[in-house]
Coordinates of C-alpha atoms and ligand atoms in Angstrom, one line a residue:
M1 CA -3.9 76.3 -30.3
Y2 CA -5.0 74.4 -27.2
K3 CA -3.5 75.5 -23.9
V4 CA -2.8 72.8 -21.3
L5 CA -1.8 73.7 -17.7
V6 CA 0.0 71.1 -15.7
S7 CA -0.4 72.2 -12.1
D8 CA 1.2 69.3 -10.2
P9 CA 4.6 67.5 -10.7
I10 CA 3.8 65.1 -13.6
S11 CA 6.4 63.1 -15.5
D12 CA 7.9 65.1 -18.4
M13 CA 8.5 61.8 -20.3
G14 CA 4.9 60.9 -19.8
I15 CA 3.5 64.2 -21.2
Q16 CA 6.0 64.3 -24.1
M17 CA 3.2 63.7 -26.6
L18 CA 1.6 67.0 -25.4
Y19 CA 4.9 68.8 -26.0
D20 CA 5.2 67.2 -29.4
A21 CA 1.6 68.1 -30.5
T22 CA 1.7 71.1 -32.9
D23 CA -1.8 72.2 -31.8
V24 CA -0.9 72.2 -28.0
E25 CA 0.9 74.6 -25.8
V26 CA 1.9 73.2 -22.4
V27 CA 2.6 75.3 -19.3
K28 CA 3.9 73.7 -16.1
Q29 CA 3.3 75.6 -12.9
S30 CA 3.1 73.6 -9.7
G31 CA 2.2 74.7 -6.1
L32 CA -0.3 77.4 -7.1
S33 CA -2.9 78.5 -4.5
E34 CA -6.6 78.4 -5.3
D35 CA -6.5 82.2 -6.0
E36 CA -3.5 82.0 -8.2
L37 CA -5.1 79.2 -10.2
I38 CA -8.3 81.2 -10.5
A39 CA -6.4 84.1 -11.9
I40 CA -4.9 82.1 -14.8
I41 CA -7.2 79.2 -15.5
G42 CA -9.4 81.2 -17.9
D43 CA -6.6 80.9 -20.5
Y44 CA -6.6 77.1 -20.5
D45 CA -8.5 74.4 -22.4
A46 CA -7.1 71.5 -20.2
L47 CA -5.8 71.1 -16.7
L48 CA -3.6 68.2 -15.7
V49 CA -3.2 67.4 -12.0
R50 CA -2.1 64.7 -9.6
S51 CA -3.5 64.8 -6.1
Q52 CA -2.1 68.1 -4.7
T53 CA -4.2 70.5 -6.7
K54 CA -7.7 70.7 -5.3
V55 CA -9.9 71.5 -8.3
T56 CA -12.8 73.4 -6.7
E57 CA -16.0 74.8 -8.2
K58 CA -14.5 78.3 -8.0
I59 CA -11.6 77.2 -10.2
M60 CA -13.9 75.6 -12.7
S61 CA -16.2 78.6 -12.9
A62 CA -13.1 80.8 -13.7
G63 CA -12.0 78.2 -16.3
T64 CA -14.4 79.4 -19.0
R65 CA -12.5 77.6 -21.7
L66 CA -11.9 74.4 -19.7
K67 CA -12.9 71.3 -21.5
V68 CA -11.1 68.6 -19.6
I69 CA -9.4 68.0 -16.3
G70 CA -7.0 65.1 -16.4
R71 CA -6.0 63.3 -13.2
A72 CA -2.7 61.5 -13.6
G73 CA -3.7 58.7 -11.2
V74 CA -6.8 56.9 -9.9
G75 CA -8.5 58.8 -7.1
V76 CA -10.4 61.9 -8.2
D77 CA -11.4 63.0 -4.7
N78 CA -9.4 66.2 -5.2
I79 CA -11.8 67.2 -8.1
D80 CA -15.3 68.5 -7.6
L81 CA -17.0 66.1 -10.0
E82 CA -20.5 67.5 -9.6
A83 CA -19.3 71.0 -10.5
A84 CA -17.4 69.6 -13.5
T85 CA -20.4 67.6 -14.7
K86 CA -22.7 70.7 -14.4
R87 CA -20.3 72.7 -16.5
G88 CA -19.7 70.0 -19.0
I89 CA -16.0 69.6 -18.1
I90 CA -14.9 66.1 -18.8
V91 CA -12.9 64.6 -16.0
I92 CA -10.6 61.7 -17.0
N93 CA -8.2 59.6 -14.9
A94 CA -5.5 57.1 -15.5
P95 CA -6.9 54.0 -13.6
D96 CA -4.3 51.4 -14.7
G97 CA -0.9 53.0 -14.7
N98 CA -0.2 53.0 -10.9
T99 CA -1.8 49.7 -9.9
I100 CA 1.5 47.8 -9.5
A101 CA 3.4 50.7 -7.9
T102 CA 0.7 51.0 -5.2
C103 CA 0.4 47.2 -4.8
E104 CA 4.2 47.0 -4.3
L105 CA 4.2 49.8 -1.8
T106 CA 1.4 48.0 0.1
F107 CA 3.5 44.9 0.2
A108 CA 6.6 46.9 1.3
M109 CA 4.5 48.4 4.1
M110 CA 3.2 45.1 5.1
M111 CA 6.7 43.6 5.4
S112 CA 8.0 46.7 7.1
T113 CA 5.3 46.6 9.7
A114 CA 5.8 42.8 10.2
R115 CA 9.6 43.3 10.7
M116 CA 9.7 46.9 11.9
I117 CA 12.3 47.8 9.4
P118 CA 11.9 51.6 9.6
Q119 CA 12.1 51.5 13.4
A120 CA 15.2 49.3 13.3
Y121 CA 16.8 51.5 10.7
K122 CA 16.2 54.6 12.8
K123 CA 18.0 53.1 15.8
T124 CA 20.8 51.7 13.8
V125 CA 21.7 54.9 12.0
G126 CA 21.3 56.7 15.4
G127 CA 24.2 54.5 16.7
E128 CA 22.2 52.0 18.7
W129 CA 22.7 48.3 18.0
D130 CA 19.3 47.0 19.1
R131 CA 18.5 43.4 18.1
K132 CA 15.2 43.2 20.1
F133 CA 13.1 43.9 17.0
I134 CA 11.3 40.5 16.8
G135 CA 8.9 40.5 14.0
V136 CA 6.3 38.0 12.5
E137 CA 6.3 36.0 9.3
L138 CA 3.7 36.5 6.6
R139 CA 3.6 32.8 5.8
N140 CA 0.5 31.0 7.2
K141 CA -1.0 34.3 8.3
T142 CA -4.4 35.6 7.2
L143 CA -4.6 38.7 5.1
G144 CA -7.9 40.5 4.9
I145 CA -8.4 42.8 1.9
L146 CA -11.2 45.3 1.8
G147 CA -11.6 46.5 -1.8
M148 CA -10.7 43.9 -4.4
G149 CA -10.4 46.0 -7.5
R150 CA -7.2 46.5 -9.5
I151 CA -4.8 47.1 -6.5
G152 CA -6.5 44.8 -4.0
S153 CA -6.4 41.9 -6.5
E154 CA -2.7 42.4 -7.3
V155 CA -2.0 42.4 -3.5
A156 CA -4.0 39.2 -3.2
K157 CA -1.9 37.5 -5.9
R158 CA 1.4 38.4 -4.2
A159 CA 0.1 37.4 -0.7
K160 CA -0.7 33.9 -2.1
V161 CA 2.9 33.5 -3.2
F162 CA 4.0 34.4 0.3
G163 CA 1.9 31.6 1.6
M164 CA -0.8 33.7 3.1
E165 CA -4.5 32.9 3.4
V166 CA -6.5 35.7 1.8
I167 CA -10.0 36.8 2.6
G168 CA -11.5 39.6 0.6
Y169 CA -14.6 41.8 0.7
D170 CA -15.8 43.8 -2.2
P171 CA -19.5 44.3 -3.1
F172 CA -18.6 43.6 -6.8
L173 CA -16.4 40.5 -6.2
T174 CA -18.1 37.4 -7.5
E175 CA -17.5 33.9 -6.1
E176 CA -16.1 32.8 -9.5
R177 CA -13.5 35.6 -9.6
A178 CA -12.6 35.2 -5.9
E179 CA -12.0 31.5 -6.6
K180 CA -9.9 32.2 -9.6
I181 CA -7.5 34.4 -7.6
G182 CA -7.6 32.1 -4.6
V183 CA -9.4 34.4 -2.3
K184 CA -12.1 33.5 0.2
L185 CA -15.1 35.8 0.5
G186 CA -16.0 37.3 3.8
T187 CA -18.0 40.2 5.3
V188 CA -16.1 43.2 6.8
N189 CA -16.7 41.9 10.3
E190 CA -15.7 38.3 9.5
I191 CA -12.5 39.6 8.0
V192 CA -11.8 41.9 10.9
A193 CA -12.3 39.1 13.3
Q194 CA -10.0 36.6 11.5
A195 CA -7.2 38.6 9.9
D196 CA -3.7 38.9 11.1
F197 CA -3.1 41.7 8.6
I198 CA -5.7 44.0 7.0
T199 CA -5.2 46.2 4.0
V200 CA -7.7 48.6 2.5
H201 CA -8.0 49.3 -1.3
T202 CA -11.3 51.1 -1.7
P203 CA -12.0 54.7 -2.8
L204 CA -13.0 57.0 0.0
T205 CA -16.8 57.3 -0.2
P206 CA -19.5 57.9 2.4
E207 CA -19.8 54.1 2.6
T208 CA -16.1 53.5 3.1
R209 CA -15.4 56.4 5.5
H210 CA -14.4 54.8 8.8
L211 CA -15.0 51.3 7.3
I212 CA -12.7 50.3 10.2
S213 CA -13.6 52.1 13.3
K214 CA -14.3 51.4 17.0
P215 CA -16.8 48.5 16.5
Q216 CA -14.3 46.8 14.2
F217 CA -11.4 47.3 16.6
D218 CA -13.5 45.8 19.3
I219 CA -13.8 42.5 17.5
M220 CA -10.3 42.4 16.0
K221 CA -7.7 39.7 16.6
K222 CA -5.2 41.0 19.2
G223 CA -1.8 41.7 17.8
M224 CA -3.0 42.2 14.2
R225 CA -1.5 44.8 11.8
L226 CA -3.2 47.3 9.5
I227 CA -2.1 48.9 6.2
N228 CA -3.7 51.9 4.5
C229 CA -2.3 52.8 1.1
A230 CA -5.7 53.8 -0.3
R231 CA -7.2 56.9 1.2
G232 CA -7.0 58.6 4.6
G233 CA -10.3 58.2 6.4
I234 CA -11.1 54.6 5.4
I235 CA -9.6 53.6 8.7
D236 CA -10.6 55.8 11.7
E237 CA -7.3 57.3 12.8
M238 CA -8.2 58.2 16.3
A239 CA -9.9 54.8 16.9
M240 CA -6.7 53.2 15.7
V241 CA -4.5 55.1 18.1
E242 CA -6.7 53.8 20.9
A243 CA -6.6 50.3 19.6
I244 CA -2.8 50.4 19.6
E245 CA -2.8 51.6 23.2
Q246 CA -5.1 48.7 24.0
G247 CA -2.7 46.2 22.4
I248 CA -5.2 45.3 19.7
V249 CA -3.1 46.7 16.8
A250 CA 0.5 45.6 17.0
G251 CA 1.6 47.7 14.1
A252 CA 0.2 49.9 11.3
A253 CA 1.5 51.4 8.1
F254 CA -0.1 54.4 6.5
D255 CA 0.7 56.1 3.2
V256 CA -2.4 58.3 3.4
F257 CA -4.1 60.5 6.0
E258 CA -7.4 62.1 6.7
V259 CA -5.8 65.5 6.2
E260 CA -2.6 65.7 4.1
P261 CA 0.0 66.5 5.0
P262 CA -0.8 65.6 8.6
Q263 CA -0.2 68.2 11.3
Q264 CA 3.1 67.9 13.2
D265 CA 1.3 66.8 16.3
H266 CA -0.7 64.1 14.6
P267 CA -0.6 61.1 16.9
F268 CA 0.8 58.7 14.2
L269 CA 3.9 60.7 13.8
N270 CA 5.6 59.9 17.1
N271 CA 4.0 56.5 17.6
P272 CA 6.7 53.8 17.3
K273 CA 4.1 51.3 16.2
V274 CA 3.0 53.3 13.2
I275 CA 5.0 53.6 10.0
V276 CA 4.2 56.5 7.7
T277 CA 5.0 57.6 4.2
P278 CA 3.9 60.8 2.4
H279 CA 1.4 59.4 -0.1
L280 CA 4.0 57.6 -2.2
G281 CA 1.8 54.8 -3.5
A282 CA 2.1 55.9 -7.1
S283 CA 5.5 57.3 -6.9
T284 CA 7.6 55.1 -9.1
I285 CA 9.2 56.2 -12.3
E286 CA 7.2 53.6 -14.2
A287 CA 3.8 54.5 -12.7
Q288 CA 4.4 58.2 -13.2
E289 CA 5.3 57.7 -16.8
N290 CA 2.3 55.3 -17.4
V291 CA -0.3 57.6 -15.8
A292 CA 1.1 60.7 -17.6
I293 CA 1.0 58.9 -21.0
D294 CA -2.5 57.6 -20.4
V295 CA -3.9 61.0 -19.3
S296 CA -2.0 62.9 -22.1
E297 CA -3.5 60.6 -24.8
E298 CA -7.0 61.1 -23.4
V299 CA -6.6 64.9 -23.1
L300 CA -5.5 65.1 -26.7
H301 CA -8.5 63.0 -27.8
I302 CA -10.9 65.2 -25.9
L303 CA -9.4 68.5 -27.1
R304 CA -9.5 67.2 -30.7
N305 CA -13.1 65.9 -30.4
E306 CA -12.0 62.3 -30.8
P307 CA -13.4 59.3 -28.9
F308 CA -12.0 58.8 -25.4
K309 CA -12.5 56.1 -22.8
N310 CA -11.7 57.0 -19.2
A311 CA -14.2 59.7 -18.3
V312 CA -15.0 59.6 -14.6
N313 CA -18.1 61.8 -14.9
L314 CA -19.7 59.6 -17.6
P315 CA -21.0 56.1 -16.9
P316 CA -18.5 53.6 -18.2
V317 CA -19.3 51.9 -21.5
P318 CA -18.0 48.4 -22.0
A319 CA -15.7 48.0 -25.0
N320 CA -18.1 45.5 -26.8
V321 CA -21.0 48.0 -26.4
L322 CA -18.9 50.9 -27.5
N323 CA -17.8 49.0 -30.7
I324 CA -21.5 48.7 -31.6
L325 CA -22.6 52.2 -30.7
Q326 CA -19.7 54.3 -31.8
P327 CA -20.6 54.3 -35.5
Y328 CA -24.0 55.7 -34.5
F329 CA -22.8 58.6 -32.4
G330 CA -22.4 61.0 -35.4
L331 CA -25.8 60.0 -36.8
G332 CA -27.6 60.4 -33.5
E333 CA -26.1 63.8 -33.0
K334 CA -27.1 65.0 -36.5
I335 CA -30.6 63.7 -36.1
G336 CA -30.8 65.6 -32.8
S337 CA -29.3 68.7 -34.3
I338 CA -31.7 68.8 -37.3
L339 CA -34.7 68.4 -35.0
G340 CA -33.4 71.0 -32.5
Q341 CA -33.2 73.5 -35.4
I342 CA -36.5 72.8 -37.1
A343 CA -38.8 72.3 -34.2
Q344 CA -40.5 75.6 -33.2
G345 CA -40.9 76.3 -29.5
A346 CA -39.4 75.0 -26.3
V347 CA -38.8 71.2 -26.3
Y348 CA -40.5 69.4 -23.5
E349 CA -40.1 65.8 -24.6
I350 CA -37.7 63.8 -26.7
V351 CA -38.8 60.3 -27.7
V352 CA -36.1 58.0 -29.1
N353 CA -36.9 54.7 -30.7
Y354 CA -34.1 52.2 -31.4
A355 CA -34.8 49.3 -33.8
G356 CA -33.0 46.5 -35.4
D357 CA -29.4 45.8 -34.4
L358 CA -29.5 48.4 -31.6
I359 CA -32.1 46.8 -29.4
D360 CA -29.7 44.3 -27.7
V361 CA -27.3 46.8 -26.1
D362 CA -27.5 49.6 -23.6
T363 CA -28.1 52.6 -25.9
S364 CA -27.8 55.3 -23.2
P365 CA -24.5 56.6 -24.5
L366 CA -26.1 57.1 -27.9
T367 CA -29.1 58.8 -26.3
R368 CA -26.7 61.4 -24.9
Y369 CA -25.4 62.3 -28.3
I370 CA -29.0 62.7 -29.6
V371 CA -29.9 64.9 -26.7
K372 CA -26.7 66.9 -27.1
G373 CA -27.6 67.4 -30.8
V374 CA -31.1 68.7 -30.0
F375 CA -29.8 71.4 -27.7
E376 CA -26.4 72.2 -29.2
K377 CA -27.5 75.4 -31.0
Q378 CA -29.3 76.6 -27.9
L379 CA -27.2 75.9 -24.9
E380 CA -23.7 77.2 -24.6
G381 CA -21.1 74.9 -23.1
L382 CA -23.2 71.8 -23.8
N383 CA -21.4 68.5 -24.4
I384 CA -22.0 64.8 -23.9
V385 CA -21.1 65.1 -20.2
N386 CA -23.7 67.6 -19.3
A387 CA -26.3 67.0 -22.0
M388 CA -28.6 64.8 -19.9
H389 CA -28.1 67.0 -16.8
L390 CA -29.0 70.2 -18.7
A391 CA -32.0 68.6 -20.4
K392 CA -33.3 67.3 -17.1
S393 CA -32.7 70.6 -15.4
R394 CA -35.0 72.2 -18.0
D395 CA -37.7 69.6 -17.3
V396 CA -37.3 67.9 -20.6
N397 CA -38.7 64.4 -20.5
I398 CA -36.6 61.8 -22.4
V399 CA -38.3 58.6 -23.4
V400 CA -36.4 55.7 -24.9
Q401 CA -38.2 52.9 -26.6
K402 CA -37.0 49.8 -28.5
S403 CA -38.7 47.8 -31.2
N404 CA -37.9 44.6 -32.9
T405 CA -38.9 45.6 -36.3
S406 CA -37.5 48.5 -38.4
N407 CA -39.3 48.0 -41.7
S408 CA -36.7 47.4 -44.3
F409 CA -33.7 48.7 -42.3
T410 CA -31.3 46.5 -40.3
N411 CA -30.9 49.4 -37.8
L412 CA -33.0 52.5 -37.3
V413 CA -32.9 55.5 -34.9
T414 CA -36.1 57.4 -34.9
V415 CA -36.4 60.6 -32.8
T416 CA -39.4 62.7 -32.1
V417 CA -39.1 66.1 -30.5
K418 CA -42.2 67.6 -28.9
T419 CA -42.9 71.3 -28.3
K420 CA -46.1 73.0 -27.3
Q421 CA -46.5 74.0 -31.0
E422 CA -45.6 70.8 -32.8
E423 CA -44.0 67.4 -33.0
K424 CA -41.1 66.7 -35.4
T425 CA -39.8 63.3 -36.3
L426 CA -36.6 62.2 -38.0
A427 CA -35.3 58.7 -38.7
G428 CA -31.8 57.7 -39.7
T429 CA -29.8 54.6 -40.4
L430 CA -26.3 53.4 -41.1
L431 CA -26.4 51.9 -44.6
A432 CA -23.6 49.6 -45.6
G433 CA -21.5 51.4 -48.2
Y434 CA -23.4 54.7 -47.9
G435 CA -22.8 55.6 -44.2
E436 CA -25.2 57.8 -42.3
R437 CA -28.5 58.4 -44.1
I438 CA -31.7 60.3 -43.0
V439 CA -34.5 58.2 -44.2
R440 CA -37.6 59.8 -42.8
I441 CA -38.8 63.3 -42.0
D442 CA -42.1 63.3 -40.2
Q443 CA -44.3 61.1 -42.4
Y444 CA -42.2 61.5 -45.6
P445 CA -39.7 58.9 -46.7
V446 CA -36.4 60.6 -47.9
D447 CA -32.8 59.5 -48.3
F448 CA -30.0 62.0 -47.8
A449 CA -26.7 62.5 -46.0
A450 CA -27.1 65.2 -43.4
E451 CA -24.1 67.5 -44.0
G452 CA -23.5 71.2 -44.4
N453 CA -26.2 73.7 -45.2
L454 CA -29.7 72.2 -45.6
L455 CA -33.0 73.7 -46.6
L456 CA -36.2 71.8 -45.6
I457 CA -39.2 73.1 -47.6
S458 CA -42.7 71.8 -46.8
H459 CA -45.0 72.3 -49.8
N460 CA -47.9 71.0 -51.6
D461 CA -47.0 68.5 -54.4
K462 CA -47.9 70.7 -57.4
P463 CA -46.2 70.9 -60.8
G464 CA -43.5 73.6 -61.2
I465 CA -42.6 74.1 -57.5
I466 CA -39.2 72.3 -57.8
G467 CA -38.3 74.5 -60.8
R468 CA -39.3 77.7 -59.0
V469 CA -37.2 76.8 -56.0
G470 CA -34.2 76.0 -58.2
T471 CA -34.6 79.2 -60.2
L472 CA -35.0 81.4 -57.1
L473 CA -31.9 79.9 -55.5
G474 CA -29.9 80.0 -58.7
T475 CA -30.7 83.7 -59.5
N476 CA -29.5 84.5 -55.9
N477 CA -26.3 82.6 -56.5
V478 CA -27.1 79.8 -54.1
N479 CA -25.8 76.6 -55.6
I480 CA -27.8 73.4 -55.0
A481 CA -25.6 70.3 -54.3
T482 CA -28.4 67.7 -53.8
M483 CA -32.1 67.7 -53.8
Q484 CA -34.6 65.1 -52.5
V485 CA -38.4 65.2 -52.5
G486 CA -40.5 63.1 -50.2
R487 CA -44.3 62.7 -50.4
K488 CA -46.9 60.2 -49.3
V489 CA -49.4 60.7 -52.1
I490 CA -49.4 62.4 -55.4
G491 CA -50.7 65.9 -55.1
G492 CA -50.6 65.8 -51.3
S493 CA -48.3 67.5 -48.9
A494 CA -44.6 67.0 -49.5
I495 CA -41.1 67.9 -48.3
M496 CA -38.1 69.0 -50.3
V497 CA -34.6 68.6 -48.8
L498 CA -31.8 70.6 -50.4
T499 CA -28.2 70.7 -49.6
I500 CA -26.7 74.0 -50.6
D501 CA -23.1 75.1 -50.9
K502 CA -23.5 78.1 -48.7
S503 CA -26.2 79.2 -46.4
A504 CA -29.1 81.1 -48.1
P505 CA -29.5 84.8 -47.1
S506 CA -32.6 85.6 -45.1
N507 CA -34.2 87.6 -48.0
V508 CA -34.0 84.5 -50.2
L509 CA -35.6 82.4 -47.5
D510 CA -38.4 85.0 -47.2
E511 CA -38.9 85.0 -50.9
L512 CA -39.1 81.2 -50.9
S513 CA -41.6 81.2 -48.1
E514 CA -43.8 83.6 -50.1
Q515 CA -44.1 81.2 -53.1
A516 CA -47.5 79.7 -53.7
E517 CA -47.8 76.1 -52.5
I518 CA -44.8 76.5 -50.1
V519 CA -46.0 76.0 -46.5
N520 CA -42.7 76.7 -44.7
V521 CA -39.0 76.9 -45.2
R522 CA -36.4 76.0 -42.6
A523 CA -32.7 76.6 -43.1
L524 CA -30.2 74.7 -40.9
T525 CA -26.6 73.7 -40.6
V526 CA -25.4 70.3 -39.6
Ligands
NAI601 N1 -1.6 55.7 -2.2 C1 -1.6 56.0 -3.5 O1 -0.7 56.7 -3.9 C2 -2.7 55.5 -4.3 C3 -3.9 55.3 -3.8 N2 -4.9 54.8 -4.6 C4 -6.2 54.6 -4.0 O2 -6.5 53.2 -4.1 C5 -7.9 53.0 -4.4 C6 -8.1 51.7 -5.1 O3 -7.5 51.8 -6.4 P1 -7.8 50.7 -7.5 O4 -7.7 49.4 -7.0 O5 -7.1 51.1 -8.7 O6 -9.4 51.1 -7.8 P2 -10.5 50.1 -8.2 O7 -11.6 50.9 -8.6 O8 -10.0 49.1 -9.2 O9 -10.9 49.3 -6.9 C7 -11.6 49.8 -5.9 C8 -12.5 48.7 -5.4 O10 -13.2 49.1 -4.2 C9 -14.4 48.5 -4.1 N3 -15.3 49.1 -3.2 C10 -16.0 50.3 -3.3 N4 -16.8 50.4 -2.2 C11 -16.5 49.4 -1.3 C12 -16.9 49.1 0.0 N5 -17.8 49.8 0.6 N6 -16.4 48.0 0.5 C13 -15.5 47.2 -0.1 N7 -15.0 47.5 -1.4 C14 -15.5 48.6 -2.0 C15 -14.9 48.6 -5.6 O11 -15.9 47.7 -5.8 C16 -13.6 48.3 -6.4 O12 -13.5 47.0 -6.7 C17 -8.2 54.3 -5.2 O13 -9.6 54.6 -5.0 C18 -7.3 55.3 -4.7 O14 -8.0 56.1 -3.7 C19 -4.7 54.5 -5.9 C20 -3.5 54.7 -6.4 C21 -2.4 55.3 -5.7
AKG602 O1 -0.6 61.2 -7.9 C1 -0.3 60.6 -6.8 O2 0.9 60.5 -6.4 C2 -1.4 60.0 -6.0 C3 -1.9 58.8 -6.6 C4 -3.2 58.4 -6.0 O3 -3.5 58.6 -4.9 C5 -4.2 57.9 -6.9 O4 -3.9 57.6 -8.1 O5 -5.3 57.8 -6.5

């Protein structure tokens, strides 16, 4: 039974599939302190959070069973990603579910600051009939958008409908895409100098921290308005207060703060030109359901060892590449696993060669599976998130090669594992109608499906050996399911690959090793 802890308020409707899963127990407990979380996290396989829970390294190290942290939302700045990656904890988010909610809040904030709706509301309910709130129209104004991802692009579309001119900046925004959504491209400073309204939609990173600060306020159009529904700190709060005092900024609307919640004496809170909300961008019924559904689905996939898509601490794999590579993941892992079990000594290099169909795509996700396979019997807590990190931290050199030809195979994955004592090579392919096949061990051609208990016996190709191995296993009640013999030349060295129904006891392995003409015996499980 997998145990999932939900430590922030997350839509019950959205996580219904977790409640419904017969292999999952869900516990909801919000508002825990770090120490309280540390005390209980050891019982859980998954942790689901929004933005309140700060998932620190200490919490993760207490979470000895933790496989996945699910963030029901976009930003993962409340999760220590580096610590998660080191421990092999997969971090997933729900990047699409709250785009519209946040975009619509941004628009509401822009209109509110243009027409001073909250300020007017406050006076009206306070009994004052003040009609001096003269606002500005959005039509014919210039909107600058910093960060043209999901939310920024949706804001741009709506701004166009309101008759605004839109200038955008995003290092990944191409001219073609900008043209398609009717946005002019500009640099941060060009935007700052021209815009009547500016809204930011980037993550908070070292590059975006104080993206708008004193130098930008100095060149801003007087009387402009600013909106931040992304992350506190993208706009320098103190520099903005000064810019309001200097009449540069006529109004601002902030949903997010450098420190949340802000202190009672935060200068925004009693400034009549600043509208504030308590980080409500994603707070719609629809968005909360969407993100909870997305994150629950992914958590279930990860707990059940099924493929998943939104891991934040793994490089993204485009769908077209994933479609090509996914069928090879199992094969790659098995090749790695066999090599990891048969190679004697500490591995210092893994050489992977991709041939045939595989040479045209970025194969690094597949390489992760191979590396994971090599070390899976040696390193506890290893998974595809931390496999490369753990290999590199042990100074293992990973070399990836690609070749056009693959002899008679349409695709071929060949892996060599090097230790101080020896080099071992295995090649595998996906054969139409037959699935994953291992087709070479060292220099020997073979053909078998790597599954269950295997015996690899290196021997000299002499009459009677196969019979003796069969008899010895039979008399010890070890049933042989399949047998393959590979050799290069008659009478030379050869290899025997047996799949057996249960693992052979060590005395049987010793007896096998002692047989004349048998060079070595290696038992493994795949
Ligand atoms: N207030 C709230 O409740 C919510 C806030 N957010 C925040 O909004 C941010 C944006 O969300 P999405 O649009 O879904 O993310 P996204 O990943 O689709 O877009 C972010 C964009 O920022 C761009 N970017 C990164 N560095 C930049 C830089 N130095 N200058 C300009 N652009 C840069 C990226 O290229 C990307 O296109 C999130 O990172 C999150 O922090 C998201 C949802 C709700
Ligand atoms: O969960 C929330 O309400 C915050 C949403 C957010 O900031 C995000 O998704 O990045």
